[in-house]
PDB file of C-alpha atoms and ligand atoms in Angstrom:
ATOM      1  CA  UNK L 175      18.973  12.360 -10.559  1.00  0.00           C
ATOM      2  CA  UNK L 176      18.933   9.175 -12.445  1.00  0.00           C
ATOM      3  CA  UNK L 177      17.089   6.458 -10.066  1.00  0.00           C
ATOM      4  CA  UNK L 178      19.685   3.138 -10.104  1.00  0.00           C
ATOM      5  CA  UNK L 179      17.512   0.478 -12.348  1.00  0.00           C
ATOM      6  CA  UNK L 180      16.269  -2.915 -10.573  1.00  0.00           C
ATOM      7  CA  UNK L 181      18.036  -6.000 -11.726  1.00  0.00           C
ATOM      8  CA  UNK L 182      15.692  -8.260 -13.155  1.00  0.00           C
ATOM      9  CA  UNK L 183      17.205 -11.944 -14.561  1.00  0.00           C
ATOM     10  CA  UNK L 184      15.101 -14.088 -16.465  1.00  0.00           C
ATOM     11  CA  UNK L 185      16.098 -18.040 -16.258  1.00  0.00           C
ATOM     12  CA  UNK L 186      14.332 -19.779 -19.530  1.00  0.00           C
ATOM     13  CA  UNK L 187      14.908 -23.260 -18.808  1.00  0.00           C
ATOM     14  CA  UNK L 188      15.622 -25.356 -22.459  1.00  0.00           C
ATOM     15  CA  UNK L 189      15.517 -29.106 -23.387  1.00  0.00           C
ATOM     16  CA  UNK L 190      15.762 -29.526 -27.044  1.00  0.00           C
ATOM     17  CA  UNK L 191      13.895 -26.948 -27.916  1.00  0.00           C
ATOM     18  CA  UNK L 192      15.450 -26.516 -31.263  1.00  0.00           C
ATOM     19  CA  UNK L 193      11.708 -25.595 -32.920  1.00  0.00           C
ATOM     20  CA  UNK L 194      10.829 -23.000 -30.823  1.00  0.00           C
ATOM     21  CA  UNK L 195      13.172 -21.219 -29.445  1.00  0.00           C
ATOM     22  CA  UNK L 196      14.601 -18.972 -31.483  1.00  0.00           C
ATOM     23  CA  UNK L 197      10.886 -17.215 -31.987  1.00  0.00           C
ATOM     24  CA  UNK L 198      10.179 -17.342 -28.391  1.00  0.00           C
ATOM     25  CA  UNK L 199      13.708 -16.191 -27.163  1.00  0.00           C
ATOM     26  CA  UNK L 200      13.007 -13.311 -29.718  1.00  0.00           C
ATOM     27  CA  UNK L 201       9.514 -12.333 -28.734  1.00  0.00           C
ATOM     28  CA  UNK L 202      10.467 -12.618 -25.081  1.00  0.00           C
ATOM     29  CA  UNK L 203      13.543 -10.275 -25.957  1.00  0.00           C
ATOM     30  CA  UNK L 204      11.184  -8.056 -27.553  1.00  0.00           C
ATOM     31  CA  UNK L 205       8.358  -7.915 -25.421  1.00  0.00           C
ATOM     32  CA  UNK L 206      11.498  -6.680 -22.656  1.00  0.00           C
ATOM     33  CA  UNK L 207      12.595  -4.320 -24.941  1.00  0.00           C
ATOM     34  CA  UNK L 208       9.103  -2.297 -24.846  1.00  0.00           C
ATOM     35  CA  UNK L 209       7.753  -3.106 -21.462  1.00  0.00           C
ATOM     36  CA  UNK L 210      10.947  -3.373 -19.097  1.00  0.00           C
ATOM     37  CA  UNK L 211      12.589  -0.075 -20.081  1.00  0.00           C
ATOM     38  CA  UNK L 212      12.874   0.990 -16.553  1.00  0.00           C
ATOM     39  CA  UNK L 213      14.555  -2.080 -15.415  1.00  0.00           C
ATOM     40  CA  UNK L 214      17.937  -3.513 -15.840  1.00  0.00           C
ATOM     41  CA  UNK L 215      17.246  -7.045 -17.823  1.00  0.00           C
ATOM     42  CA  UNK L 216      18.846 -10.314 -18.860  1.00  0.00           C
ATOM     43  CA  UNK L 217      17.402 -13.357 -20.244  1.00  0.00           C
ATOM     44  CA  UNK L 218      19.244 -16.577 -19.175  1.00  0.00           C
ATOM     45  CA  UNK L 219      19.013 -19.509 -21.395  1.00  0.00           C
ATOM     46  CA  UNK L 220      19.296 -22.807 -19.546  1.00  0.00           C
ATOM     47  CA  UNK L 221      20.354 -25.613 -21.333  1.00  0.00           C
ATOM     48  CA  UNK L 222      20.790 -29.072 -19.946  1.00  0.00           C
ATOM     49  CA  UNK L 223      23.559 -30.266 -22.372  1.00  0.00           C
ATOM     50  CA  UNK L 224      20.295 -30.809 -25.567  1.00  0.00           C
ATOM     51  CA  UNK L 225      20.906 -33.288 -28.375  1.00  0.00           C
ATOM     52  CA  UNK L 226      19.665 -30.840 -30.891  1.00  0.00           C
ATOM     53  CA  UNK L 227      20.178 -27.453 -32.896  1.00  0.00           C
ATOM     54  CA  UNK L 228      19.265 -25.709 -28.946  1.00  0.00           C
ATOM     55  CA  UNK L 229      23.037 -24.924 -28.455  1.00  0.00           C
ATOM     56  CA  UNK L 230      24.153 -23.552 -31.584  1.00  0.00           C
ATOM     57  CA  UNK L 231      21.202 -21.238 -31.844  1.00  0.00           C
ATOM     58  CA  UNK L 232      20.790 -20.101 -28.331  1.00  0.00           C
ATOM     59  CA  UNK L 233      24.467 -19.003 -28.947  1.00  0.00           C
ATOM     60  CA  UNK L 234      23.662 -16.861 -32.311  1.00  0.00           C
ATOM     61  CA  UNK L 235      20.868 -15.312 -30.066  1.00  0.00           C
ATOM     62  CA  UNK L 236      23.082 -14.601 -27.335  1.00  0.00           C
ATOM     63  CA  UNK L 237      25.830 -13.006 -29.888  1.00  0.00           C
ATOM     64  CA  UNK L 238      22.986 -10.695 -31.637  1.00  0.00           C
ATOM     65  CA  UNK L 239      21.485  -9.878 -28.412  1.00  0.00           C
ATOM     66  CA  UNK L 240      23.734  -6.714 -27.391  1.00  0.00           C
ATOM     67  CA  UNK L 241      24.822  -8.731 -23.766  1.00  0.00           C
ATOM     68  CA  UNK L 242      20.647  -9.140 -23.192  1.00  0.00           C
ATOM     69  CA  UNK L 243      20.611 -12.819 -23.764  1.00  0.00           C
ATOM     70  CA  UNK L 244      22.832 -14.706 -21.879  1.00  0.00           C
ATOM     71  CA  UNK L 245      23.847 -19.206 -22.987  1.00  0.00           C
ATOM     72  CA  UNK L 246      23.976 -21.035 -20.095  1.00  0.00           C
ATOM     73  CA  UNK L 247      25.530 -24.887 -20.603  1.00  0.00           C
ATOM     74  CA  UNK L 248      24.730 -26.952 -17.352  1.00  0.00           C
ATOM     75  CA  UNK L 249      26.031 -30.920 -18.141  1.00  0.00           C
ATOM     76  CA  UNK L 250      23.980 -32.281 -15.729  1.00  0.00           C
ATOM     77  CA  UNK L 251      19.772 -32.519 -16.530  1.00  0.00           C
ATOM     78  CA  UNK L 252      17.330 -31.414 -14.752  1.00  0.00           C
ATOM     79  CA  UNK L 253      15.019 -27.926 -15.353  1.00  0.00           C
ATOM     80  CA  UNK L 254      15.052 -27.214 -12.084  1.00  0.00           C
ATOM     81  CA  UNK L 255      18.525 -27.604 -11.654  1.00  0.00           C
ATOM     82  CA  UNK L 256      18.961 -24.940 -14.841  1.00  0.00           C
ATOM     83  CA  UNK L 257      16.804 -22.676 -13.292  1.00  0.00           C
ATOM     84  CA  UNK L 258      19.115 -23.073  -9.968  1.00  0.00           C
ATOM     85  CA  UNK L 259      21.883 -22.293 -11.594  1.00  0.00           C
ATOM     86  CA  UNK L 260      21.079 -19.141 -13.799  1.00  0.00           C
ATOM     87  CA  UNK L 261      19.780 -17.762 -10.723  1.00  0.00           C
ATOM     88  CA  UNK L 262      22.886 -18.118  -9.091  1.00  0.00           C
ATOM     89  CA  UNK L 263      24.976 -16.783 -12.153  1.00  0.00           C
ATOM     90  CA  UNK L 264      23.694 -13.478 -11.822  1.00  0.00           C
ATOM     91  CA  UNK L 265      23.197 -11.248  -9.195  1.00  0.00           C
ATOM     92  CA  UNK L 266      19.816  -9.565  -9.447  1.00  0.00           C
ATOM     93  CA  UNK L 267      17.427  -8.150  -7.333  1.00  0.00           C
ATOM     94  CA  UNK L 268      14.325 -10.136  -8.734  1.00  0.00           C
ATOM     95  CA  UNK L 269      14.631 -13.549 -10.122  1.00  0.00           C
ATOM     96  CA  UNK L 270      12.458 -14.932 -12.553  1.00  0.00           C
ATOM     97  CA  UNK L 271      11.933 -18.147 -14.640  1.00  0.00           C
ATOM     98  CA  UNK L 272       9.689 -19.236 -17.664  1.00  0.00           C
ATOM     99  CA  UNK L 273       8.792 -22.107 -20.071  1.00  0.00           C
ATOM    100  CA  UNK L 274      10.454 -21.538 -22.859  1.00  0.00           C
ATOM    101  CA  UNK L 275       7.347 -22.335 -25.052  1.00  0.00           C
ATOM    102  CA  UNK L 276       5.930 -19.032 -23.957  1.00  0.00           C
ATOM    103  CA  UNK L 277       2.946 -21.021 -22.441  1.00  0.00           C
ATOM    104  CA  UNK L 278       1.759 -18.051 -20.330  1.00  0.00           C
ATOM    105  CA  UNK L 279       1.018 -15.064 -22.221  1.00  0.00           C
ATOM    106  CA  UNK L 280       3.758 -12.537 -21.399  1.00  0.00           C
ATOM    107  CA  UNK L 281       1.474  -9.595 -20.069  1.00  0.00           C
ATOM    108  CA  UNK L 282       1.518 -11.108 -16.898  1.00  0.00           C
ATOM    109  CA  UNK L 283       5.110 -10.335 -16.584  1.00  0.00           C
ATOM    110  CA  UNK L 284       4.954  -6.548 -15.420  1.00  0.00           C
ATOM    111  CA  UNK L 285       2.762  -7.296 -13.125  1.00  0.00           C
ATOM    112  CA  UNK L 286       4.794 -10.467 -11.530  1.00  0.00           C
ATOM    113  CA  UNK L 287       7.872  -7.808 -11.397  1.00  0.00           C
ATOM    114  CA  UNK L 288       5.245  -4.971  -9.563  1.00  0.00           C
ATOM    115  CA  UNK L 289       3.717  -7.695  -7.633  1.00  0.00           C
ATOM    116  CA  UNK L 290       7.412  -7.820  -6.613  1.00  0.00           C
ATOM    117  CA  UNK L 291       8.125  -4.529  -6.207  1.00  0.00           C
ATOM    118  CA  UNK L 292       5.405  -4.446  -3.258  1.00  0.00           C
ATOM    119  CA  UNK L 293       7.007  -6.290  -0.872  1.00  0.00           C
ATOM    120  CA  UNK L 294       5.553 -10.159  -1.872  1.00  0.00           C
ATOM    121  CA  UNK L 295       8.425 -12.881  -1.389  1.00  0.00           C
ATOM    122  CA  UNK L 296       7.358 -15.129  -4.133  1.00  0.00           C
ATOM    123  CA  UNK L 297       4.980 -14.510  -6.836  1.00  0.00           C
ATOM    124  CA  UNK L 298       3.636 -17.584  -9.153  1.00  0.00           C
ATOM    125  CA  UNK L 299       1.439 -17.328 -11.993  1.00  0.00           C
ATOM    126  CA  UNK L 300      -1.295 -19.225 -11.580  1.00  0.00           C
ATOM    127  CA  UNK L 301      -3.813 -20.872 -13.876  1.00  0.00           C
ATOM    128  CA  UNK L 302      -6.923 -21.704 -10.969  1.00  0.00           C
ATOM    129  CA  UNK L 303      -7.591 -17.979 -10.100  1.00  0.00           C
ATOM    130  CA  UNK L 304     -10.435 -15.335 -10.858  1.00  0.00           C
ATOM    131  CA  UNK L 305      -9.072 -13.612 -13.950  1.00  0.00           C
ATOM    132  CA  UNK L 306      -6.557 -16.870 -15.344  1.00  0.00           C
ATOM    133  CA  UNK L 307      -7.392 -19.096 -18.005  1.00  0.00           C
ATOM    134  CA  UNK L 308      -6.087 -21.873 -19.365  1.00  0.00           C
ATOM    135  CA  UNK L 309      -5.997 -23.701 -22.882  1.00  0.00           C
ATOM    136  CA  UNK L 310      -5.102 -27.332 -22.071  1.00  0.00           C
ATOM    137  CA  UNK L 311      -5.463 -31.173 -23.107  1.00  0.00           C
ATOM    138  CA  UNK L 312      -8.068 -32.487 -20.718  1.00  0.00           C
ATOM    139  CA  UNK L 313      -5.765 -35.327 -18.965  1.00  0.00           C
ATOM    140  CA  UNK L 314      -3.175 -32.389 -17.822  1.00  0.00           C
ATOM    141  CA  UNK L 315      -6.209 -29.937 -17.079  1.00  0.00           C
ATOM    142  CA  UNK L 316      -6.676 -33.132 -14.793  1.00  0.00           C
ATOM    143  CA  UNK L 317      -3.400 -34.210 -13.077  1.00  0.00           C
ATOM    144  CA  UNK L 318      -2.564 -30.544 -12.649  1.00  0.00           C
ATOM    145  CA  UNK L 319      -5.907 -30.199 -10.446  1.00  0.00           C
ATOM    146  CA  UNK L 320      -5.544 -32.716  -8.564  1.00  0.00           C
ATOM    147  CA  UNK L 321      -1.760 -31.673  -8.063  1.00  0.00           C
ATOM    148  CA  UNK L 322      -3.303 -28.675  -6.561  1.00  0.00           C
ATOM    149  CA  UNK L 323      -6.102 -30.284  -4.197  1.00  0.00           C
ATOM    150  CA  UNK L 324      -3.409 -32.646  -3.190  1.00  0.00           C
ATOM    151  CA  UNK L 325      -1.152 -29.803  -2.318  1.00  0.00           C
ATOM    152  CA  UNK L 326      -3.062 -27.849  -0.910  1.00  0.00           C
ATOM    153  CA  UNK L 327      -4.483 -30.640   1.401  1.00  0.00           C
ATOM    154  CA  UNK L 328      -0.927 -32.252   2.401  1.00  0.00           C
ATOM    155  CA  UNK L 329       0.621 -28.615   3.566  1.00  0.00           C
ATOM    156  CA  UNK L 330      -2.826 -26.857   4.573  1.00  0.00           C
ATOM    157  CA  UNK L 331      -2.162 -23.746   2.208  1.00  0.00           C
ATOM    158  CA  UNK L 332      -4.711 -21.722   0.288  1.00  0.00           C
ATOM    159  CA  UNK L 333      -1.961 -21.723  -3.322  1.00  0.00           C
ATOM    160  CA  UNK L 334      -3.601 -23.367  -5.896  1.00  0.00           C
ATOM    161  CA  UNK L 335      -1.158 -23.299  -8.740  1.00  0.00           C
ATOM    162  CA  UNK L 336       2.230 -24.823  -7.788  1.00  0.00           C
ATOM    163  CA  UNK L 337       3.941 -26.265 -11.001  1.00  0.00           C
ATOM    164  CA  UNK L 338       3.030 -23.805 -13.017  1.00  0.00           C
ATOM    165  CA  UNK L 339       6.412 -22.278 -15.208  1.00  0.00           C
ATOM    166  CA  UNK L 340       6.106 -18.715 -15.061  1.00  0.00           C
ATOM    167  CA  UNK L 341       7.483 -17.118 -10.910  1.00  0.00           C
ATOM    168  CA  UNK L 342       9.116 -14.712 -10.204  1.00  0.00           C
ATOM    169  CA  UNK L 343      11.799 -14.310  -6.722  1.00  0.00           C
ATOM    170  CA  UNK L 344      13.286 -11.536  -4.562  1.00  0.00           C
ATOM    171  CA  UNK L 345      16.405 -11.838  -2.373  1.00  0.00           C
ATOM    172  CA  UNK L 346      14.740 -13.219   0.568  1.00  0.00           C
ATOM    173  CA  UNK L 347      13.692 -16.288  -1.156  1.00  0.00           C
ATOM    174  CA  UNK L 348      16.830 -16.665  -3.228  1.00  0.00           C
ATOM    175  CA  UNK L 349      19.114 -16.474  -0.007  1.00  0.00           C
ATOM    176  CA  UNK L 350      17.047 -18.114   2.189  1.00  0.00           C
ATOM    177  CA  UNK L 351      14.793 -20.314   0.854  1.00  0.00           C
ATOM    178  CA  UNK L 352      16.076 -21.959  -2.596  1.00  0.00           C
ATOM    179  CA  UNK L 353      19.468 -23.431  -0.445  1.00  0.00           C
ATOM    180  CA  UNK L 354      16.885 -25.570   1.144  1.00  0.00           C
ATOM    181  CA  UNK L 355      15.335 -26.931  -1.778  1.00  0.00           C
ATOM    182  CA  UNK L 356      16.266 -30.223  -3.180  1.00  0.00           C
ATOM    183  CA  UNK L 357      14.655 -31.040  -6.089  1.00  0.00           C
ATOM    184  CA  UNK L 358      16.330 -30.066  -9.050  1.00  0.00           C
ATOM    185  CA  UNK L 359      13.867 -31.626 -11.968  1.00  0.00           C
ATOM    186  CA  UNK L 360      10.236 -30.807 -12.532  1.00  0.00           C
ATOM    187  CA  UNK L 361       9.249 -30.481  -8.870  1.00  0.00           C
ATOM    188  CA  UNK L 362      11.732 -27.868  -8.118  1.00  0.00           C
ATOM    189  CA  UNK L 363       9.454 -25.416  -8.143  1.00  0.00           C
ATOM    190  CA  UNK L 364       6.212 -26.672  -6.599  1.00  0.00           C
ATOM    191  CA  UNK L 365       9.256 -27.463  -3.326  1.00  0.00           C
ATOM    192  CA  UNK L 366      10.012 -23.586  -3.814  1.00  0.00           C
ATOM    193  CA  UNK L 367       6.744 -22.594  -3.114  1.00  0.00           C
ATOM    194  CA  UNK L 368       5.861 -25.112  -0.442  1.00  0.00           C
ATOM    195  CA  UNK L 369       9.114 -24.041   1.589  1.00  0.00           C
ATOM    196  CA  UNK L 370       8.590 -20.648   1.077  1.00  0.00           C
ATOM    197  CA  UNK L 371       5.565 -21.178   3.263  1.00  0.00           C
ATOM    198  CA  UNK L 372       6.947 -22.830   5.344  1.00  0.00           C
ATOM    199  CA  UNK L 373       9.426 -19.842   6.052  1.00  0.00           C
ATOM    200  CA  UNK L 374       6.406 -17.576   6.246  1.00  0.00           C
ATOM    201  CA  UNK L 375       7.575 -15.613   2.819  1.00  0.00           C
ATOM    202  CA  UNK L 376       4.946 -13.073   1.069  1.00  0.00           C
ATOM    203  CA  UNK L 377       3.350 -15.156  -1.835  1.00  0.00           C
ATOM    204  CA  UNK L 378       1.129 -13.528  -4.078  1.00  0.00           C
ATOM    205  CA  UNK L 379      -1.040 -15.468  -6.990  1.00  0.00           C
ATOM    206  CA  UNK L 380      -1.692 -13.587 -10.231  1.00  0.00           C
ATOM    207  CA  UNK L 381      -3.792 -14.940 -12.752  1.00  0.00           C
ATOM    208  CA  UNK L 382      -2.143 -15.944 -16.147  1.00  0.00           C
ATOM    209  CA  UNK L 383      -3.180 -16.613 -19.633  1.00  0.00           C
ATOM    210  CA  UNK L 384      -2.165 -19.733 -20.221  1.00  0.00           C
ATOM    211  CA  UNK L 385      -2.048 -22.107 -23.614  1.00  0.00           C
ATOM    212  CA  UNK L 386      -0.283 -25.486 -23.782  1.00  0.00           C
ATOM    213  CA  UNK L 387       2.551 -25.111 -26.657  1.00  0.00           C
ATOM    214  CA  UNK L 388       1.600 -26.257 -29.977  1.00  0.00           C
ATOM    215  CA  UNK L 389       1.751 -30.237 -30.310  1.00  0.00           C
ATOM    216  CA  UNK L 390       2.107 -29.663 -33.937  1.00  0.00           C
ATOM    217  CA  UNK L 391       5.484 -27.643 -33.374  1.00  0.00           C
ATOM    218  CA  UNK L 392       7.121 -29.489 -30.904  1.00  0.00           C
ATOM    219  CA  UNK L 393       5.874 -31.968 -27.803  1.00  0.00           C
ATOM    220  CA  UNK L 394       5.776 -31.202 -24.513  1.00  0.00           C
ATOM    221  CA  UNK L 395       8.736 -32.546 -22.842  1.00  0.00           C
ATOM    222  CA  UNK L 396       6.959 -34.253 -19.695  1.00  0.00           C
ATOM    223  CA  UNK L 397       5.392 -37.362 -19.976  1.00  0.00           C
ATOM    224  CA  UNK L 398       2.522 -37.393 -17.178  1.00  0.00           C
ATOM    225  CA  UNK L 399       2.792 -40.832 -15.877  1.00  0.00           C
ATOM    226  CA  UNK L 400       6.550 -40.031 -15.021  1.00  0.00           C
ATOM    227  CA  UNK L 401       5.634 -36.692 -13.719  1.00  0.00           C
ATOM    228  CA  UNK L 402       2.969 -37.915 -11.557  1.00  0.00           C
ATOM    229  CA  UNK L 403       5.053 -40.867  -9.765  1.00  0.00           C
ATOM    230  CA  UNK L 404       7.791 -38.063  -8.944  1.00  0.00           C
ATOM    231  CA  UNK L 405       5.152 -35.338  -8.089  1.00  0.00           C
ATOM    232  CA  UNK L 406       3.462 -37.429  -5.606  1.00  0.00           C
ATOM    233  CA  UNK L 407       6.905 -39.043  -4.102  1.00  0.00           C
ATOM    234  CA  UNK L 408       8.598 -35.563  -3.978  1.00  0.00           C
ATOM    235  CA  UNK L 409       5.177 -34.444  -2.153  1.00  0.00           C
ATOM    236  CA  UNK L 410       5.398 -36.842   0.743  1.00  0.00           C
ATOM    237  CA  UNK L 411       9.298 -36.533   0.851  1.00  0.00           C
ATOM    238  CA  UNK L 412       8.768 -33.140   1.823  1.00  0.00           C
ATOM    239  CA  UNK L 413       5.911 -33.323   4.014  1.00  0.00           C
ATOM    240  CA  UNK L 414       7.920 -35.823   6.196  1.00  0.00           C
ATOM    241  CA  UNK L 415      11.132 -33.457   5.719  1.00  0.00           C
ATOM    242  CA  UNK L 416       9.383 -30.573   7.177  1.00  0.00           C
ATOM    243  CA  UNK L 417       7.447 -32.188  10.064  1.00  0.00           C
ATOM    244  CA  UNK L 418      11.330 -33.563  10.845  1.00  0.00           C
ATOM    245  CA  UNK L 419      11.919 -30.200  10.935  1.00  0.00           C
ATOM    246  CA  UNK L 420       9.241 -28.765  12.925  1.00  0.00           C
ATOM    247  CA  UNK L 421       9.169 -31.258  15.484  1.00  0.00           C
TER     248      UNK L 421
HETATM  249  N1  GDP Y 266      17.115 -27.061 -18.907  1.00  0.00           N
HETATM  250  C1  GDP Y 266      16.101 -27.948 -18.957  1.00  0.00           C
HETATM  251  N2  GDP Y 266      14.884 -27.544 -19.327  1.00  0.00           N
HETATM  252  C2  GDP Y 266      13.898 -28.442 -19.362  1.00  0.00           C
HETATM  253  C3  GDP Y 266      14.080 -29.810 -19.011  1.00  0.00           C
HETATM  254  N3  GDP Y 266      12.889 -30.446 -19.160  1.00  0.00           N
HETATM  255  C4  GDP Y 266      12.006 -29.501 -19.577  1.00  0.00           C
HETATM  256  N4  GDP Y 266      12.608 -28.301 -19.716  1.00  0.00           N
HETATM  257  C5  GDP Y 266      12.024 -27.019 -20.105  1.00  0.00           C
HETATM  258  O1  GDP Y 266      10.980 -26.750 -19.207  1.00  0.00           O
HETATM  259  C6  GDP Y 266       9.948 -26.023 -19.850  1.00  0.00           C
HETATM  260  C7  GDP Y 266       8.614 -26.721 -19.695  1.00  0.00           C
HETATM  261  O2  GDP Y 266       8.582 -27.866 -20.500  1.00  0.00           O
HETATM  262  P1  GDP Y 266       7.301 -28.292 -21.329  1.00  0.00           P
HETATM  263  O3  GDP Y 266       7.661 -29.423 -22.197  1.00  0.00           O
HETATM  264  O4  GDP Y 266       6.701 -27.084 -21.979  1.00  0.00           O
HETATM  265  O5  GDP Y 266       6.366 -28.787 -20.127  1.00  0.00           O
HETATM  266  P2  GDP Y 266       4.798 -28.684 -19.982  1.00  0.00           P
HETATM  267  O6  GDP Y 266       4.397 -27.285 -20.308  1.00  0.00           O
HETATM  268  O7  GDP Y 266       4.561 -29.038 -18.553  1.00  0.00           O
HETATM  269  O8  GDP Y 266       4.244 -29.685 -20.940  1.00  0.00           O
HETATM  270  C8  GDP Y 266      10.400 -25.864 -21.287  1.00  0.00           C
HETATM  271  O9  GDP Y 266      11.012 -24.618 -21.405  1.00  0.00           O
HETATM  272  C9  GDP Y 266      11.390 -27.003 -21.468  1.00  0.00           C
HETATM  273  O10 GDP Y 266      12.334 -26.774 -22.468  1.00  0.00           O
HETATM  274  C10 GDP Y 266      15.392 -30.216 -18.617  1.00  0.00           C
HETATM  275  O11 GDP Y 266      15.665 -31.354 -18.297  1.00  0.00           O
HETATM  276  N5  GDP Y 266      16.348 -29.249 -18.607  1.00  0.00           N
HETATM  277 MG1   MG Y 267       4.872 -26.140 -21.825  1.00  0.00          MG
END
């Protein structure tokens, strides 16, 4: 007998990403093609309502894609709040997202989705464990560190990656712990992870290849003064939210 296929959808969050996309959306689709045949896909493109060629050619992927590729409009911004929302559009049994400029080398993604498959909660590619590496300008190499000391300091967990883009989610976390979260921007995710720590989920770390997109394609769309403000005020939001909580 035939065993039933896990669901697996794949949120790719995109903000004007009219350079790119079309080559990564392809090699991602690919790349599922060969290595996922024992699993029931969808990729889930995410776009927050971009000012470029992003719609229009998401849409002739999604048409050519054989019902694999899936446009997703969401008016309001926010990457986290795409992310939110593809998840929610399609029942699966894990829930994944990436960066849409492929940043971390896809052969990580079977073994997020076994990783999975063995019972953790929550796994998060990371790019500060044994076996990770990571190609990056030397002021993020910098802010994303000391994202992770900070982190790690303020909630007294032994996670060192938090913002990276490439996780991966089973039911548990999707039912119980994403309703909690709040932030629906850039820190969305880092609040995912913290939370489901807080709810004593299964988190695994898996190293990651990692390699900043191509400045000479297209520019990364976070500015790191911005991004550090928010990360920092989202960081002691939360810690006061969940020692509310706690008593
Ligand atoms: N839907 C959506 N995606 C976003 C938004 N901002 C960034 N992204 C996506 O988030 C991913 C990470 O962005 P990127 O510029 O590569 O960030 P970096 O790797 O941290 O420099 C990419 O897939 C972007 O297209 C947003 O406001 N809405
Ligand atoms: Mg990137």
């Amino acid at each position: 007998m035939e065993q039933k296929k896990q669901k697996i959808s794949i949120a790719v969050p995109v903000y004007n990403e009219e350079v790119i996309i079309s080559r990564t959306i392809a090699t991602l689709c690919d790349f599922c093609e060969k290595n996922l045949k024992n699993y029931d896909w969808k990729i889930i493109i995410a776009d927050n309502n971009s000012g470029d060629r992003t719609a229009e050619m998401a849409k002739k992927l999604e048409k050519e894609s054989a019902g694999k590729i899936i446009y997703k409009f969401i008016p309001q911004k926010g990457k986290g709040l795409a992310i939110r929302e593809s998840w929610k559009s399609f029942e699966a049994d894990f829930y994944i997202f990436m960066d849409a400029d492929l940043a971390t080398a896809l052969s990580a993604l079977p073994v997020l989705i076994k990783e999975l498959e063995n019972g953790n909660n929550l796994v998060i590619g990371s790019r500060f464990i044994k076996g990770s590496s990571a190609k990056r300008m030397l002021a993020r190499k910098i802010t994303s560190k000391v994202f992770s000391i900070l982190t790690r300091l303020t909630f007294d967990l032994k996670i060192k990656d938090y913002p990276c883009g490439f996780k991966g989610a089973d039911k548990n976390v999707i039912n119980k712990i994403l309703p909690l979260v709040e932030n629906n921007t850039f820190f969305f995710d880092t609040e995912l992870v913290i939370r489901s720590a807080a709810g004593g989920m299964k988190i695994r770390e898996i190293p990651i290849v990692w390699r900043d997109r191509d400045k000479t394609a297209s520019k990364s769309r976070v500015s790191i003064s911005k991004v550090t403000k928010e990360y920092l005020l989202e960081l002691l939001k939360l810690k006061n939210d969940l020692k509310t909580k706690n008593g």
